[in-house]
PDB file of C-alpha atoms in Angstrom:
ATOM      1  CA  MET A1223     -93.075  63.182-238.934  1.00 91.00           C
ATOM      2  CA  PRO A1224     -95.811  65.536-237.670  1.00 93.00           C
ATOM      3  CA  ILE A1225     -95.169  67.527-234.508  1.00 91.00           C
ATOM      4  CA  LYS A1226     -98.173  68.254-232.303  1.00 95.00           C
ATOM      5  CA  ILE A1227     -97.930  71.452-230.256  1.00 96.00           C
ATOM      6  CA  SER A1228     -99.828  70.885-226.998  1.00 97.00           C
ATOM      7  CA  LYS A1229     -99.422  74.368-225.565  1.00 98.00           C
ATOM      8  CA  PRO A1230     -97.609  77.621-226.209  1.00 98.00           C
ATOM      9  CA  THR A1231     -94.661  79.098-224.376  1.00 97.00           C
ATOM     10  CA  ILE A1232     -95.156  82.566-222.883  1.00 96.00           C
ATOM     11  CA  VAL A1233     -92.468  84.882-224.249  1.00 93.00           C
ATOM     12  CA  GLU A1234     -91.489  88.226-222.701  1.00 88.00           C
ATOM     13  CA  ALA A1235     -92.691  91.225-224.694  1.00 90.00           C
ATOM     14  CA  ALA A1236     -91.099  94.621-225.246  1.00 88.00           C
ATOM     15  CA  GLY A1237     -93.164  97.746-224.830  1.00 89.00           C
ATOM     16  CA  SER A1238     -94.674 100.264-222.487  1.00 87.00           C
ATOM     17  CA  LYS A1239     -97.062  97.822-220.737  1.00 91.00           C
ATOM     18  CA  PRO A1240     -97.147  94.058-220.216  1.00 91.00           C
ATOM     19  CA  LYS A1241     -98.322  92.212-223.338  1.00 95.00           C
ATOM     20  CA  LYS A1242     -98.951  88.480-223.494  1.00 96.00           C
ATOM     21  CA  ILE A1243     -97.144  86.571-226.243  1.00 97.00           C
ATOM     22  CA  GLU A1244     -98.014  82.901-226.640  1.00 98.00           C
ATOM     23  CA  GLU A1245     -95.544  81.324-229.055  1.00 98.00           C
ATOM     24  CA  TYR A1246     -96.961  78.153-230.572  1.00 98.00           C
ATOM     25  CA  ILE A1247     -94.394  77.641-233.303  1.00 98.00           C
ATOM     26  CA  GLY A1248     -90.971  79.230-233.252  1.00 97.00           C
ATOM     27  CA  ARG A1249     -87.456  79.160-231.896  1.00 97.00           C
ATOM     28  CA  VAL A1250     -88.558  78.835-228.242  1.00 95.00           C
ATOM     29  CA  ASN A1251     -91.567  76.499-228.221  1.00 96.00           C
ATOM     30  CA  SER A1252     -90.970  74.136-231.153  1.00 96.00           C
ATOM     31  CA  ARG A1253     -87.303  74.836-231.971  1.00 95.00           C
ATOM     32  CA  THR A1254     -88.447  75.985-235.414  1.00 95.00           C
ATOM     33  CA  SER A1255     -86.357  78.612-237.200  1.00 97.00           C
ATOM     34  CA  ASP A1256     -88.229  78.635-240.545  1.00 97.00           C
ATOM     35  CA  LEU A1257     -91.146  80.664-239.194  1.00 97.00           C
ATOM     36  CA  SER A1258     -92.911  81.543-235.982  1.00 98.00           C
ATOM     37  CA  ILE A1259     -96.598  81.755-235.090  1.00 98.00           C
ATOM     38  CA  ALA A1260     -97.709  83.527-231.936  1.00 98.00           C
ATOM     39  CA  ARG A1261    -100.949  84.783-230.379  1.00 98.00           C
ATOM     40  CA  MET A1262    -100.649  88.264-228.920  1.00 97.00           C
ATOM     41  CA  VAL A1263    -102.919  89.865-226.340  1.00 97.00           C
ATOM     42  CA  SER A1264    -102.079  93.535-226.065  1.00 97.00           C
ATOM     43  CA  PRO A1265    -103.615  95.949-223.526  1.00 97.00           C
ATOM     44  CA  SER A1266    -104.955  99.418-224.165  1.00 97.00           C
ATOM     45  CA  GLY A1267    -102.150 101.980-224.335  1.00 97.00           C
ATOM     46  CA  TRP A1268     -99.379  99.496-225.194  1.00 97.00           C
ATOM     47  CA  VAL A1269     -96.614 100.842-227.467  1.00 97.00           C
ATOM     48  CA  GLU A1270     -93.653  98.829-228.737  1.00 95.00           C
ATOM     49  CA  PRO A1271     -90.338 100.491-229.605  1.00 95.00           C
ATOM     50  CA  GLY A1272     -89.814 101.040-233.317  1.00 97.00           C
ATOM     51  CA  GLN A1273     -87.817  98.328-235.037  1.00 97.00           C
ATOM     52  CA  LYS A1274     -86.278  97.267-238.339  1.00 98.00           C
ATOM     53  CA  PRO A1275     -86.505  93.458-238.208  1.00 98.00           C
ATOM     54  CA  GLU A1276     -84.745  90.884-240.383  1.00 98.00           C
ATOM     55  CA  PHE A1277     -88.036  89.028-240.937  1.00 98.00           C
ATOM     56  CA  THR A1278     -91.341  89.677-242.687  1.00 98.00           C
ATOM     57  CA  GLU A1279     -94.272  89.829-240.261  1.00 98.00           C
ATOM     58  CA  TYR A1280     -97.773  88.763-241.265  1.00 98.00           C
ATOM     59  CA  THR A1281    -100.399  89.912-238.754  1.00 98.00           C
ATOM     60  CA  LEU A1282    -104.089  88.962-238.498  1.00 98.00           C
ATOM     61  CA  VAL A1283    -106.151  90.959-235.986  1.00 98.00           C
ATOM     62  CA  LEU A1284    -108.744  88.815-234.200  1.00 98.00           C
ATOM     63  CA  LYS A1285    -110.156  91.430-231.801  1.00 98.00           C
ATOM     64  CA  GLY A1286    -109.731  95.161-231.337  1.00 98.00           C
ATOM     65  CA  MET A1287    -107.381  97.347-233.372  1.00 98.00           C
ATOM     66  CA  LEU A1288    -103.625  97.279-233.923  1.00 98.00           C
ATOM     67  CA  ARG A1289    -101.923 100.486-235.046  1.00 98.00           C
ATOM     68  CA  VAL A1290     -98.961  99.937-237.356  1.00 98.00           C
ATOM     69  CA  ASN A1291     -96.679 102.921-237.986  1.00 98.00           C
ATOM     70  CA  THR A1292     -94.177 102.663-240.836  1.00 98.00           C
ATOM     71  CA  GLU A1293     -92.043 105.100-242.795  1.00 96.00           C
ATOM     72  CA  SER A1294     -94.732 105.034-245.502  1.00 95.00           C
ATOM     73  CA  GLY A1295     -97.666 105.790-243.187  1.00 97.00           C
ATOM     74  CA  GLU A1296     -99.911 104.801-240.304  1.00 98.00           C
ATOM     75  CA  PHE A1297    -102.319 101.880-240.612  1.00 98.00           C
ATOM     76  CA  ASN A1298    -105.175 101.015-238.249  1.00 98.00           C
ATOM     77  CA  VAL A1299    -105.750  97.271-238.616  1.00 98.00           C
ATOM     78  CA  HIS A1300    -109.128  96.220-237.212  1.00 98.00           C
ATOM     79  CA  SER A1301    -110.653  92.870-236.274  1.00 98.00           C
ATOM     80  CA  GLY A1302    -110.857  90.668-239.368  1.00 98.00           C
ATOM     81  CA  GLU A1303    -108.114  92.579-241.195  1.00 98.00           C
ATOM     82  CA  ALA A1304    -104.454  91.748-241.774  1.00 98.00           C
ATOM     83  CA  ILE A1305    -101.211  93.517-242.640  1.00 98.00           C
ATOM     84  CA  ILE A1306     -97.840  92.435-244.013  1.00 98.00           C
ATOM     85  CA  VAL A1307     -94.692  94.329-243.031  1.00 98.00           C
ATOM     86  CA  LYS A1308     -91.646  93.335-245.078  1.00 98.00           C
ATOM     87  CA  GLU A1309     -88.226  92.649-243.567  1.00 98.00           C
ATOM     88  CA  LYS A1310     -85.905  95.612-242.984  1.00 97.00           C
ATOM     89  CA  GLU A1311     -88.847  98.049-243.067  1.00 98.00           C
ATOM     90  CA  TRP A1312     -89.052 100.297-239.991  1.00 98.00           C
ATOM     91  CA  VAL A1313     -92.234  99.567-238.030  1.00 98.00           C
ATOM     92  CA  GLN A1314     -93.814 100.392-234.678  1.00 98.00           C
ATOM     93  CA  TYR A1315     -96.831  98.521-233.298  1.00 98.00           C
ATOM     94  CA  SER A1316     -99.281  99.858-230.689  1.00 98.00           C
ATOM     95  CA  THR A1317    -102.781  99.345-229.318  1.00 98.00           C
ATOM     96  CA  PRO A1318    -104.126 102.823-228.533  1.00 97.00           C
ATOM     97  CA  THR A1319    -107.835 101.994-228.214  1.00 97.00           C
ATOM     98  CA  GLU A1320    -109.600 101.147-224.961  1.00 97.00           C
ATOM     99  CA  GLU A1321    -110.152  97.492-225.906  1.00 97.00           C
ATOM    100  CA  GLY A1322    -106.529  96.759-226.855  1.00 97.00           C
ATOM    101  CA  ALA A1323    -106.077  93.950-229.389  1.00 98.00           C
ATOM    102  CA  GLU A1324    -105.726  90.224-229.858  1.00 98.00           C
ATOM    103  CA  TYR A1325    -103.853  89.106-232.940  1.00 98.00           C
ATOM    104  CA  ILE A1326    -101.826  86.371-234.580  1.00 98.00           C
ATOM    105  CA  ALA A1327     -98.304  87.183-235.755  1.00 98.00           C
ATOM    106  CA  VAL A1328     -96.439  85.004-238.226  1.00 98.00           C
ATOM    107  CA  CYS A1329     -92.766  85.825-238.780  1.00 98.00           C
ATOM    108  CA  LEU A1330     -90.708  84.477-241.668  1.00 98.00           C
ATOM    109  CA  PRO A1331     -88.024  83.494-240.751  1.00 98.00           C
ATOM    110  CA  ALA A1332     -88.927  82.869-237.117  1.00 98.00           C
ATOM    111  CA  PHE A1333     -88.818  85.717-234.608  1.00 97.00           C
ATOM    112  CA  SER A1334     -85.578  86.082-232.696  1.00 94.00           C
ATOM    113  CA  PRO A1335     -84.661  88.974-230.351  1.00 91.00           C
ATOM    114  CA  ASP A1336     -81.329  89.445-232.107  1.00 94.00           C
ATOM    115  CA  MET A1337     -83.132  89.933-235.457  1.00 96.00           C
ATOM    116  CA  VAL A1338     -85.519  92.712-234.310  1.00 95.00           C
ATOM    117  CA  HIS A1339     -83.172  95.723-234.146  1.00 96.00           C
ATOM    118  CA  ARG A1340     -85.293  97.959-231.920  1.00 95.00           C
ATOM    119  CA  ASP A1341     -84.719 101.718-231.956  1.00 94.00           C
ATOM    120  CA  ASP A1342     -83.294 101.713-228.413  1.00 79.00           C
ATOM    121  CA  GLU A1343     -80.632  99.079-229.187  1.00 57.00           C
TER     122      GLU A1343
END
């Protein structure tokens, strides 16, 4: 049976500044563990701790630029571009430009705080 999602749940974000996470599909809002889909609105100067998650993250940037640092290099992902970061790969996300960024993140399996494994844990 189809499940209509009327609104997202706001989820607390990690990082140096407040970032808005609107989870539409995932463990919190729809009780879905297969995958999660969230809209992120990240301010200028936001930096997330590095992490080595147990999920693959597919990210589509809608506005601005998202910087993605990995062990294999640094990627600036601009509006209209996407990036895939595989599970168990070290990654650090940030929005260093003045405009910040708005993006969609899809995690497979669904995002869970105990699956992130941030550097400071």
